[in-house]
CSV table of C-alpha atoms in Angstrom, one decimal:
chain,number,residue,atom,x,y,z
A,163,MET,CA,9.9,86.4,28.8
A,164,ARG,CA,10.2,88.8,31.8
A,165,THR,CA,8.5,92.1,31.8
A,166,SER,CA,11.0,95.0,31.8
A,167,ILE,CA,10.4,98.2,33.6
A,168,LYS,CA,10.2,99.9,30.1
A,169,LYS,CA,7.2,97.7,29.4
A,170,LEU,CA,5.8,98.3,32.9
A,171,LEU,CA,5.9,102.0,32.3
A,172,ALA,CA,3.6,101.5,29.3
A,173,ALA,CA,1.4,98.9,30.9
A,174,GLY,CA,-2.3,99.9,31.1
A,175,ALA,CA,-3.9,103.2,32.1
A,176,ALA,CA,-2.9,102.9,35.7
A,177,GLY,CA,0.7,102.2,34.8
A,178,ALA,CA,0.7,105.1,32.4
A,179,MET,CA,-0.5,107.4,35.1
A,180,LEU,CA,1.9,106.1,37.7
A,181,PHE,CA,4.9,106.4,35.5
A,182,SER,CA,4.1,109.3,33.1
A,183,LEU,CA,7.2,110.8,31.4
A,184,ALA,CA,8.6,114.2,32.3
A,185,ALA,CA,11.7,116.4,31.9
A,186,CYS,CA,15.1,115.5,33.3
A,187,GLY,CA,16.1,116.8,36.8
A,188,ASN,CA,19.0,118.8,37.9
A,189,ASP,CA,21.7,116.5,39.5
A,190,SER,CA,24.4,119.2,39.7
A,191,ALA,CA,26.3,119.8,42.9
A,192,SER,CA,25.1,122.6,45.1
A,193,SER,CA,25.5,124.2,48.5
A,194,ASP,CA,23.0,125.5,51.0
A,195,ASP,CA,22.9,129.3,50.6
A,196,SER,CA,22.6,129.8,54.4
A,197,GLY,CA,26.0,128.2,55.1
A,198,PRO,CA,27.0,125.1,56.9
A,199,VAL,CA,23.9,123.4,58.4
A,200,THR,CA,23.0,120.1,59.9
A,201,ILE,CA,19.7,118.3,59.2
A,202,ARG,CA,18.2,115.1,60.5
A,203,PHE,CA,16.8,112.4,58.3
A,204,ASN,CA,14.9,109.4,59.8
A,205,TRP,CA,13.5,106.3,58.1
A,206,TRP,CA,12.5,102.7,58.8
A,207,GLY,CA,13.7,99.6,57.3
A,208,SER,CA,16.1,96.6,57.3
A,209,ASP,CA,19.9,96.6,57.7
A,210,THR,CA,20.1,96.2,54.0
A,211,ARG,CA,18.1,99.4,53.4
A,212,ALA,CA,20.1,101.2,56.0
A,213,LYS,CA,23.4,100.4,54.3
A,214,ALA,CA,22.2,101.6,50.9
A,215,GLN,CA,20.6,104.7,52.4
A,216,GLU,CA,23.8,105.7,54.1
A,217,LYS,CA,25.6,105.4,50.7
A,218,VAL,CA,23.0,107.8,49.3
A,219,ILE,CA,23.6,110.3,52.2
A,220,ASP,CA,27.4,110.1,51.6
A,221,ALA,CA,26.8,111.0,47.9
A,222,PHE,CA,24.4,113.8,48.8
A,223,GLU,CA,27.0,115.3,51.3
A,224,LYS,CA,29.7,115.1,48.7
A,225,ALA,CA,27.5,117.0,46.3
A,226,ASN,CA,26.4,119.4,49.0
A,227,PRO,CA,29.5,120.0,51.2
A,228,ASN,CA,27.7,122.7,53.4
A,229,ILE,CA,25.0,120.3,54.5
A,230,LYS,CA,25.6,117.5,57.0
A,231,VAL,CA,22.9,114.9,57.5
A,232,GLU,CA,22.4,113.1,60.8
A,233,THR,CA,20.5,109.8,60.3
A,234,GLU,CA,18.5,107.5,62.4
A,235,THR,CA,16.7,104.2,61.4
A,236,SER,CA,14.7,101.5,63.1
A,237,ASN,CA,12.2,98.8,62.4
A,238,TYR,CA,8.8,100.0,61.2
A,239,ASP,CA,6.9,99.7,64.6
A,240,ASP,CA,9.6,101.4,66.6
A,241,TYR,CA,9.9,104.1,64.0
A,242,MET,CA,6.3,105.0,64.1
A,243,THR,CA,6.3,105.1,67.9
A,244,LYS,CA,9.5,107.3,68.0
A,245,LEU,CA,8.0,109.5,65.3
A,246,SER,CA,4.8,110.0,67.3
A,247,THR,CA,6.8,110.8,70.4
A,248,SER,CA,8.9,113.3,68.5
A,249,ALA,CA,5.9,115.0,67.0
A,250,ALA,CA,4.3,115.4,70.5
A,251,ALA,CA,7.5,117.0,71.6
A,252,GLY,CA,7.7,119.3,68.6
A,253,ASP,CA,11.0,117.7,67.6
A,254,LEU,CA,10.3,115.9,64.3
A,255,PRO,CA,13.4,115.3,62.1
A,256,ASP,CA,13.8,117.7,59.2
A,257,VAL,CA,13.2,114.9,56.7
A,258,MET,CA,11.4,111.6,57.3
A,259,THR,CA,9.8,108.7,55.5
A,260,MET,CA,6.0,108.5,55.8
A,261,ILE,CA,3.3,106.0,54.9
A,262,ASP,CA,-0.4,106.2,54.7
A,263,PRO,CA,-2.5,105.9,56.8
A,264,PHE,CA,-0.2,107.2,59.5
A,265,MET,CA,0.7,110.4,57.7
A,266,ASN,CA,-2.9,111.6,57.7
A,267,ASP,CA,-2.6,112.6,61.3
A,268,TYR,CA,0.6,114.5,60.7
A,269,MET,CA,-1.0,116.3,57.7
A,270,ASP,CA,-4.1,117.2,59.7
A,271,ASN,CA,-2.2,118.6,62.7
A,272,GLY,CA,0.1,120.8,60.6
A,273,SER,CA,3.3,118.8,61.3
A,274,LEU,CA,4.4,118.5,57.6
A,275,LEU,CA,5.5,121.1,55.2
A,276,ASP,CA,3.7,121.7,52.0
A,277,LEU,CA,6.4,120.7,49.5
A,278,ASN,CA,5.0,123.3,47.0
A,279,GLU,CA,6.7,125.9,49.2
A,280,VAL,CA,10.2,124.6,48.4
A,281,SER,CA,9.8,124.2,44.6
A,282,ASP,CA,13.0,126.1,44.0
A,283,ASN,CA,15.0,123.2,45.5
A,284,LEU,CA,12.6,120.3,45.0
A,285,ASP,CA,11.4,119.4,41.5
A,286,LEU,CA,8.0,117.7,41.5
A,287,SER,CA,7.4,118.1,37.9
A,288,LYS,CA,8.3,114.4,37.1
A,289,PHE,CA,5.5,113.0,39.3
A,290,SER,CA,2.0,112.5,38.0
A,291,ASP,CA,-0.8,113.7,40.2
A,292,ASP,CA,-1.9,110.3,41.3
A,293,THR,CA,1.5,109.6,42.9
A,294,PHE,CA,0.5,112.1,45.5
A,295,ALA,CA,-2.7,110.2,46.4
A,296,GLY,CA,-2.7,109.9,50.2
A,297,ALA,CA,-0.3,112.8,50.6
A,298,THR,CA,-2.4,115.7,49.2
A,299,GLY,CA,-4.2,118.3,51.3
A,300,ASP,CA,-7.6,119.8,50.7
A,301,ASN,CA,-6.2,122.7,48.8
A,302,GLY,CA,-3.7,120.9,46.8
A,303,GLU,CA,-0.9,120.9,49.4
A,304,LYS,CA,1.7,118.2,48.8
A,305,TYR,CA,2.9,116.8,52.1
A,306,GLY,CA,5.0,113.9,50.7
A,307,VAL,CA,6.6,112.7,47.5
A,308,SER,CA,6.5,109.1,46.5
A,309,MET,CA,9.7,107.0,46.7
A,310,GLY,CA,8.3,104.0,44.9
A,311,VAL,CA,5.3,102.0,43.8
A,312,SER,CA,4.7,98.7,45.5
A,313,GLY,CA,2.0,96.8,47.3
A,314,HIS,CA,1.4,93.9,49.7
A,315,GLY,CA,1.1,90.5,48.3
A,316,MET,CA,1.8,86.8,48.8
A,317,ILE,CA,5.0,84.8,48.1
A,318,ILE,CA,5.5,81.1,47.7
A,319,ASN,CA,8.6,79.2,48.6
A,320,PRO,CA,8.9,76.7,45.6
A,321,LYS,CA,11.6,74.7,47.5
A,322,VAL,CA,9.2,73.9,50.3
A,323,PHE,CA,6.4,72.9,47.9
A,324,GLU,CA,8.9,70.6,46.0
A,325,LYS,CA,10.3,69.1,49.2
A,326,TYR,CA,7.0,68.0,50.5
A,327,GLY,CA,5.5,67.1,47.2
A,328,VAL,CA,2.8,69.7,47.0
A,329,GLU,CA,1.8,71.2,43.7
A,330,VAL,CA,2.3,75.0,43.3
A,331,PRO,CA,-1.2,76.4,42.6
A,332,ASP,CA,-2.0,78.5,39.5
A,333,ASP,CA,-2.2,81.9,41.0
A,334,GLU,CA,-4.5,83.2,38.2
A,335,THR,CA,-7.2,80.7,39.1
A,336,TRP,CA,-6.6,79.5,42.7
A,337,SER,CA,-9.4,79.9,45.3
A,338,TRP,CA,-9.3,80.3,49.0
A,339,ASP,CA,-10.0,76.6,49.2
A,340,ASP,CA,-7.0,75.8,47.0
A,341,PHE,CA,-4.8,78.1,49.3
A,342,GLU,CA,-6.1,76.3,52.4
A,343,ASN,CA,-5.5,72.9,50.9
A,344,ALA,CA,-2.0,73.7,49.9
A,345,ALA,CA,-1.2,75.0,53.3
A,346,LYS,CA,-2.6,72.0,55.1
A,347,GLN,CA,-0.7,69.6,52.9
A,348,ILE,CA,2.6,71.2,53.5
A,349,SER,CA,2.0,71.3,57.3
A,350,GLU,CA,0.9,67.6,57.3
A,351,LYS,CA,3.5,66.2,55.0
A,352,SER,CA,6.4,68.0,56.7
A,353,GLY,CA,5.6,66.2,60.0
A,354,GLY,CA,6.0,69.5,61.9
A,355,GLU,CA,9.2,70.7,60.1
A,356,ALA,CA,7.3,73.4,58.2
A,357,VAL,CA,3.9,75.1,58.1
A,358,GLY,CA,1.9,75.9,54.9
A,359,TYR,CA,1.4,79.6,55.8
A,360,THR,CA,2.6,82.0,58.3
A,361,LEU,CA,0.0,84.2,59.9
A,362,ASP,CA,-0.1,87.9,58.9
A,363,MET,CA,-0.7,89.9,62.1
A,364,THR,CA,-1.4,93.1,60.2
A,365,GLU,CA,-4.6,94.2,58.5
A,366,GLN,CA,-3.3,93.6,55.0
A,367,MET,CA,-4.9,90.2,54.2
A,368,ALA,CA,-8.1,91.2,55.9
A,369,ASN,CA,-8.0,94.4,53.8
A,370,LEU,CA,-7.7,92.2,50.7
A,371,TRP,CA,-10.6,90.0,51.8
A,372,VAL,CA,-13.1,92.9,52.3
A,373,ARG,CA,-12.0,94.4,49.0
A,374,GLN,CA,-12.7,91.1,47.2
A,375,HIS,CA,-16.3,91.5,48.7
A,376,ASP,CA,-16.6,95.0,47.1
A,377,GLU,CA,-16.2,96.6,50.5
A,378,ALA,CA,-13.3,98.5,52.0
A,379,PHE,CA,-11.7,99.6,55.3
A,380,GLY,CA,-11.4,103.0,53.6
A,381,THR,CA,-13.9,105.4,52.2
A,382,LYS,CA,-16.2,104.2,49.4
A,383,GLY,CA,-19.3,106.0,48.2
A,384,ASP,CA,-21.0,107.7,51.1
A,385,GLN,CA,-19.5,105.4,53.7
A,386,ALA,CA,-16.4,106.5,55.6
A,387,VAL,CA,-15.6,102.9,56.7
A,388,ALA,CA,-17.2,100.8,54.0
A,389,PHE,CA,-17.2,97.2,55.2
A,390,LYS,CA,-19.7,95.0,56.9
A,391,THR,CA,-18.9,93.3,60.2
A,392,ASN,CA,-20.1,89.9,59.0
A,393,THR,CA,-17.6,90.1,56.1
A,394,LEU,CA,-14.7,90.6,58.4
A,395,ALA,CA,-16.1,88.0,60.8
A,396,ASP,CA,-16.0,85.5,57.9
A,397,PHE,CA,-12.3,86.2,57.4
A,398,PHE,CA,-11.5,85.8,61.1
A,399,THR,CA,-13.4,82.5,61.1
A,400,MET,CA,-11.5,81.2,58.1
A,401,GLU,CA,-8.2,82.3,59.6
A,402,LYS,CA,-8.9,80.7,63.0
A,403,LYS,CA,-9.8,77.5,61.1
A,404,TRP,CA,-6.3,77.5,59.5
A,405,ILE,CA,-4.7,77.8,62.9
A,406,ASP,CA,-6.9,75.1,64.5
A,407,GLU,CA,-6.2,72.7,61.6
A,408,GLY,CA,-2.4,73.3,61.7
A,409,ALA,CA,-2.1,74.9,58.4
A,410,THR,CA,-0.3,77.8,59.9
A,411,ASN,CA,2.1,78.6,62.7
A,412,THR,CA,0.5,79.2,66.1
A,413,ALA,CA,-0.8,82.5,67.2
A,414,ASP,CA,1.9,82.6,69.9
A,415,GLN,CA,4.7,82.0,67.3
A,416,ALA,CA,3.2,84.6,65.0
A,417,GLN,CA,2.9,87.2,67.7
A,418,GLU,CA,6.4,86.6,68.9
A,419,LEU,CA,7.8,87.0,65.4
A,420,PHE,CA,5.8,90.2,64.8
A,421,ALA,CA,7.0,91.7,68.1
A,422,ALA,CA,10.6,91.0,67.1
A,423,GLY,CA,10.3,93.2,64.0
A,424,ASN,CA,9.5,90.6,61.2
A,425,ALA,CA,12.9,91.0,59.6
A,426,PRO,CA,13.2,88.8,56.4
A,427,GLU,CA,16.0,86.6,57.9
A,428,GLN,CA,13.7,85.9,60.9
A,429,GLN,CA,10.8,84.7,58.7
A,430,LEU,CA,10.0,81.0,58.5
A,431,ILE,CA,9.7,81.3,54.7
A,432,SER,CA,13.3,82.4,54.5
A,433,GLN,CA,14.4,79.5,56.6
A,434,ASP,CA,12.5,77.0,54.3
A,435,LYS,CA,10.1,76.3,57.1
A,436,ALA,CA,7.0,77.8,55.5
A,437,GLY,CA,5.4,77.5,52.1
A,438,MET,CA,3.6,80.9,51.8
A,439,THR,CA,3.5,84.2,53.5
A,440,VAL,CA,2.5,87.9,53.0
A,441,ILE,CA,5.1,90.6,52.5
A,442,SER,CA,5.5,94.1,51.3
A,443,MET,CA,6.5,93.1,47.8
A,444,ASN,CA,9.4,95.6,47.4
A,445,GLN,CA,11.1,93.4,50.1
A,446,LEU,CA,11.3,90.4,47.8
A,447,SER,CA,15.0,90.7,47.1
A,448,GLN,CA,15.7,90.9,50.8
A,449,PHE,CA,13.7,87.7,51.4
A,450,GLU,CA,15.4,85.9,48.6
A,451,GLN,CA,18.8,86.9,50.0
A,452,ALA,CA,17.8,85.6,53.4
A,453,ALA,CA,16.5,82.4,51.8
A,454,GLY,CA,19.4,81.9,49.5
A,455,HIS,CA,17.2,81.0,46.6
A,456,GLU,CA,14.3,82.3,44.5
A,457,LEU,CA,10.9,82.8,45.8
A,458,LYS,CA,7.7,83.3,43.8
A,459,PRO,CA,5.5,86.4,44.1
A,460,VAL,CA,1.9,85.5,43.2
A,461,LEU,CA,-1.5,87.0,42.9
A,462,TRP,CA,-3.7,86.7,45.9
A,463,PRO,CA,-5.9,83.7,46.2
A,464,GLY,CA,-9.7,84.1,45.5
A,465,GLU,CA,-9.2,86.9,43.0
A,466,SER,CA,-10.8,85.1,40.0
A,467,GLN,CA,-13.9,84.0,42.1
A,468,ALA,CA,-14.4,87.3,44.0
A,469,LYS,CA,-16.9,90.1,43.5
A,470,ASP,CA,-14.0,92.3,42.7
A,471,ARG,CA,-10.2,91.9,42.7
A,472,GLY,CA,-8.8,92.8,46.1
A,473,GLY,CA,-5.2,93.2,45.2
A,474,TRP,CA,-3.6,96.6,44.7
A,475,THR,CA,-0.5,98.6,43.9
A,476,LYS,CA,0.1,102.0,45.5
A,477,GLN,CA,2.8,104.4,46.5
A,478,GLY,CA,4.8,102.5,49.0
A,479,THR,CA,6.7,105.1,50.9
A,480,PHE,CA,6.6,108.9,51.0
A,481,VAL,CA,9.4,111.3,52.1
A,482,SER,CA,8.3,114.4,53.9
A,483,ILE,CA,9.7,117.5,55.5
A,484,SER,CA,8.8,118.8,59.0
A,485,ALA,CA,6.8,122.0,59.0
A,486,ASN,CA,9.0,123.2,61.8
A,487,THR,CA,12.4,122.7,60.1
A,488,LYS,CA,14.8,125.5,60.4
A,489,HIS,CA,16.5,124.5,57.2
A,490,LYS,CA,13.8,124.3,54.5
A,491,GLU,CA,16.3,124.8,51.6
A,492,ALA,CA,18.7,122.0,52.8
A,493,ALA,CA,15.8,119.7,53.6
A,494,ALA,CA,14.3,120.3,50.1
A,495,LYS,CA,17.7,119.6,48.5
A,496,LEU,CA,17.9,116.3,50.4
A,497,VAL,CA,14.5,115.2,49.3
A,498,ASP,CA,15.2,116.2,45.7
A,499,PHE,CA,18.3,114.1,45.8
A,500,LEU,CA,16.4,111.1,47.2
A,501,VAL,CA,13.8,111.1,44.5
A,502,ASN,CA,15.4,112.8,41.4
A,503,ASN,CA,19.0,111.9,41.5
A,504,GLU,CA,20.4,109.2,39.3
A,505,GLU,CA,23.1,108.1,41.7
A,506,SER,CA,20.6,107.8,44.5
A,507,ALA,CA,18.3,105.7,42.3
A,508,LYS,CA,21.1,103.4,41.3
A,509,ILE,CA,22.1,102.8,44.9
A,510,MET,CA,18.5,102.2,46.2
A,511,GLY,CA,17.2,100.2,43.2
A,512,LEU,CA,13.7,98.9,43.9
A,513,ASP,CA,14.2,98.8,47.7
A,514,ARG,CA,11.1,101.1,48.2
A,515,GLY,CA,9.3,100.0,45.1
A,516,VAL,CA,9.5,100.9,41.4
A,517,PRO,CA,10.6,104.6,41.4
A,518,ALA,CA,7.6,106.8,40.9
A,519,ASN,CA,9.8,109.2,39.0
A,520,PRO,CA,9.8,107.6,35.5
A,521,ASP,CA,13.3,108.9,34.7
A,522,MET,CA,14.7,107.1,37.7
A,523,ALA,CA,12.7,103.9,36.8
A,524,LYS,CA,14.6,104.0,33.5
A,525,VAL,CA,17.9,104.6,35.2
A,526,VAL,CA,17.6,101.5,37.4
A,527,GLU,CA,16.2,99.2,34.6
A,528,GLY,CA,19.6,98.1,33.3
A,529,GLN,CA,20.9,97.0,36.8
A,530,LEU,CA,17.9,95.0,38.0
A,531,SER,CA,18.7,91.7,39.7
A,532,ASP,CA,16.6,88.7,39.0
A,533,SER,CA,14.8,89.4,42.3
A,534,ASP,CA,14.1,93.0,41.1
A,535,LYS,CA,12.7,91.7,37.8
A,536,ARG,CA,10.4,89.3,39.6
A,537,PHE,CA,9.1,92.2,41.7
A,538,ALA,CA,8.6,94.5,38.6
A,539,ASP,CA,6.8,91.6,36.9
A,540,TRP,CA,4.5,91.3,39.8
A,541,VAL,CA,3.7,95.0,39.7
A,542,ALA,CA,3.0,94.8,36.0
A,543,LYS,CA,0.9,91.6,36.4
A,544,SER,CA,-1.1,93.1,39.3
A,545,GLN,CA,-2.0,96.1,37.2
A,546,LYS,CA,-2.7,94.1,34.0
A,547,VAL,CA,-5.5,92.1,35.7
A,548,ASN,CA,-7.3,95.3,36.5
A,549,THR,CA,-7.0,95.3,40.3
A,550,GLN,CA,-9.0,98.0,42.1
A,551,ALA,CA,-7.3,101.3,42.8
A,552,TYR,CA,-6.0,101.6,46.4
A,553,ILE,CA,-8.9,102.9,48.5
A,554,PRO,CA,-7.7,105.6,51.0
A,555,LEU,CA,-8.8,105.5,54.6
A,556,ASN,CA,-10.7,108.2,56.3
A,557,PRO,CA,-8.1,110.4,58.0
A,558,GLY,CA,-9.5,109.8,61.5
A,559,ALA,CA,-10.0,106.1,61.0
A,560,ALA,CA,-6.5,105.9,59.6
A,561,THR,CA,-5.0,106.9,63.0
A,562,VAL,CA,-6.5,103.9,64.8
A,563,ILE,CA,-6.7,101.1,62.3
A,564,THR,CA,-3.4,99.4,63.1
A,565,ASP,CA,-3.9,99.2,66.8
A,566,ALA,CA,-7.7,98.5,66.6
A,567,TYR,CA,-7.2,95.7,64.1
A,568,GLY,CA,-4.3,94.2,66.0
A,569,ARG,CA,-6.4,94.0,69.2
A,570,ALA,CA,-9.4,92.6,67.4
A,571,HIS,CA,-7.4,90.1,65.4
A,572,GLU,CA,-5.4,88.8,68.4
A,573,SER,CA,-8.6,88.4,70.4
A,574,VAL,CA,-9.8,85.9,67.8
A,575,MET,CA,-6.5,84.2,67.2
A,576,PHE,CA,-6.0,83.6,70.9
A,577,GLY,CA,-9.6,82.5,71.4
A,578,LYS,CA,-10.6,85.4,73.6
A,579,ALA,CA,-13.4,86.7,71.4
A,580,SER,CA,-15.7,85.3,68.8
A,581,PRO,CA,-15.1,86.4,65.2
A,582,ALA,CA,-18.4,88.3,65.2
A,583,ASP,CA,-17.7,90.2,68.4
A,584,ALA,CA,-14.2,91.0,67.3
A,585,ALA,CA,-15.3,92.4,63.9
A,586,LYS,CA,-18.0,94.5,65.6
A,587,THR,CA,-15.5,96.0,68.0
A,588,PHE,CA,-13.1,96.8,65.2
A,589,LYS,CA,-15.8,98.4,63.2
A,590,SER,CA,-17.0,100.4,66.1
A,591,GLU,CA,-13.5,101.8,66.9
A,592,MET,CA,-13.1,102.8,63.2
A,593,ASP,CA,-16.5,104.4,63.1
A,594,GLN,CA,-15.9,106.4,66.3
A,595,ALA,CA,-12.6,107.7,65.0
A,596,VAL,CA,-14.0,109.0,61.6
A,597,THR,CA,-13.2,112.6,60.8
A,598,LYS,CA,-16.1,114.3,59.1
């Protein structure tokens, strides 16, 4: 039996906090009191997300005829680059999507508006306090409101496993050795037509690895960057072994795909040319649409043998308002529509995760596709096995982690540095960037 969102809302203490009940919002049509205005809204995502988001904007403009919304979207990497450039020029969009750790820098330099200031037009009462984790200032400022709960995780292509006669592992008990063996078998039995696993060029799997060792890239106890270099070096060593043994695609292939934007339709797993990969799990439906068949979200390997479970669920995307917007009221109304409006919720579904507003989670429950249900099941299962809470990064380290990890990781994957040296370089960059 599949886990419904209704059950998900009640699942465990973490789930109860994430999806606590609150009063209904105001979805009535309204106009901006200052007269006709134009505001800008920027976000990142796939073409599928863009089409849905444009429908939401159309609905918002119909409900608010005196507010026109100009939109811009791009892939994640381009989006963050453009946003940084806009911030430097003092030209941030009025409304924008944000994600930790990047938003820490924008919070610290005063680029984002405290949403408490626009409470007349933005109802935050439906959201429990923990949904603002990562978006809260030292004095209780709220610099972003969650658009959904998600997490990074692994998916399996059952069709590939079946085609090459490889048994799908039990994700509640599998080890890293089990993962490696399955990946090697697929690569070997396919005769070069497929690989067992496609390399993750981001820090997500490495983050999972250090968390399994009761360490963290983020702040833990009295350590601002709480991992040991030999722990990360062990991960680099293991991953380089997968490459050398042919269990994965090559570093060149992985880097080329990453540079192209990593769209679901470009992924080897969506083309039945890979058995396993890492994704942001709210993208499951997009990957299944690209593949044309069901994929299987699973718990991370090594969880049952680890010191601590490394998997996590967290707020996937925040929506924020520029501190320099000339149209606070209109911007706040748009944000309120994005997170509190039933029509918006129905259009977006679980694209950015299970809605953090519990009322909106209930709204979309009845329309969930099979893909959506598998995603919701994965969220519930991940919470049920008592995964650690997401560990926030130090604000300073958060601003360098992606680039620093990318350089260190690539240096190992391309054989330019030893795992130990790359891990030390990465740790040094993180430590030097720490904000006290």
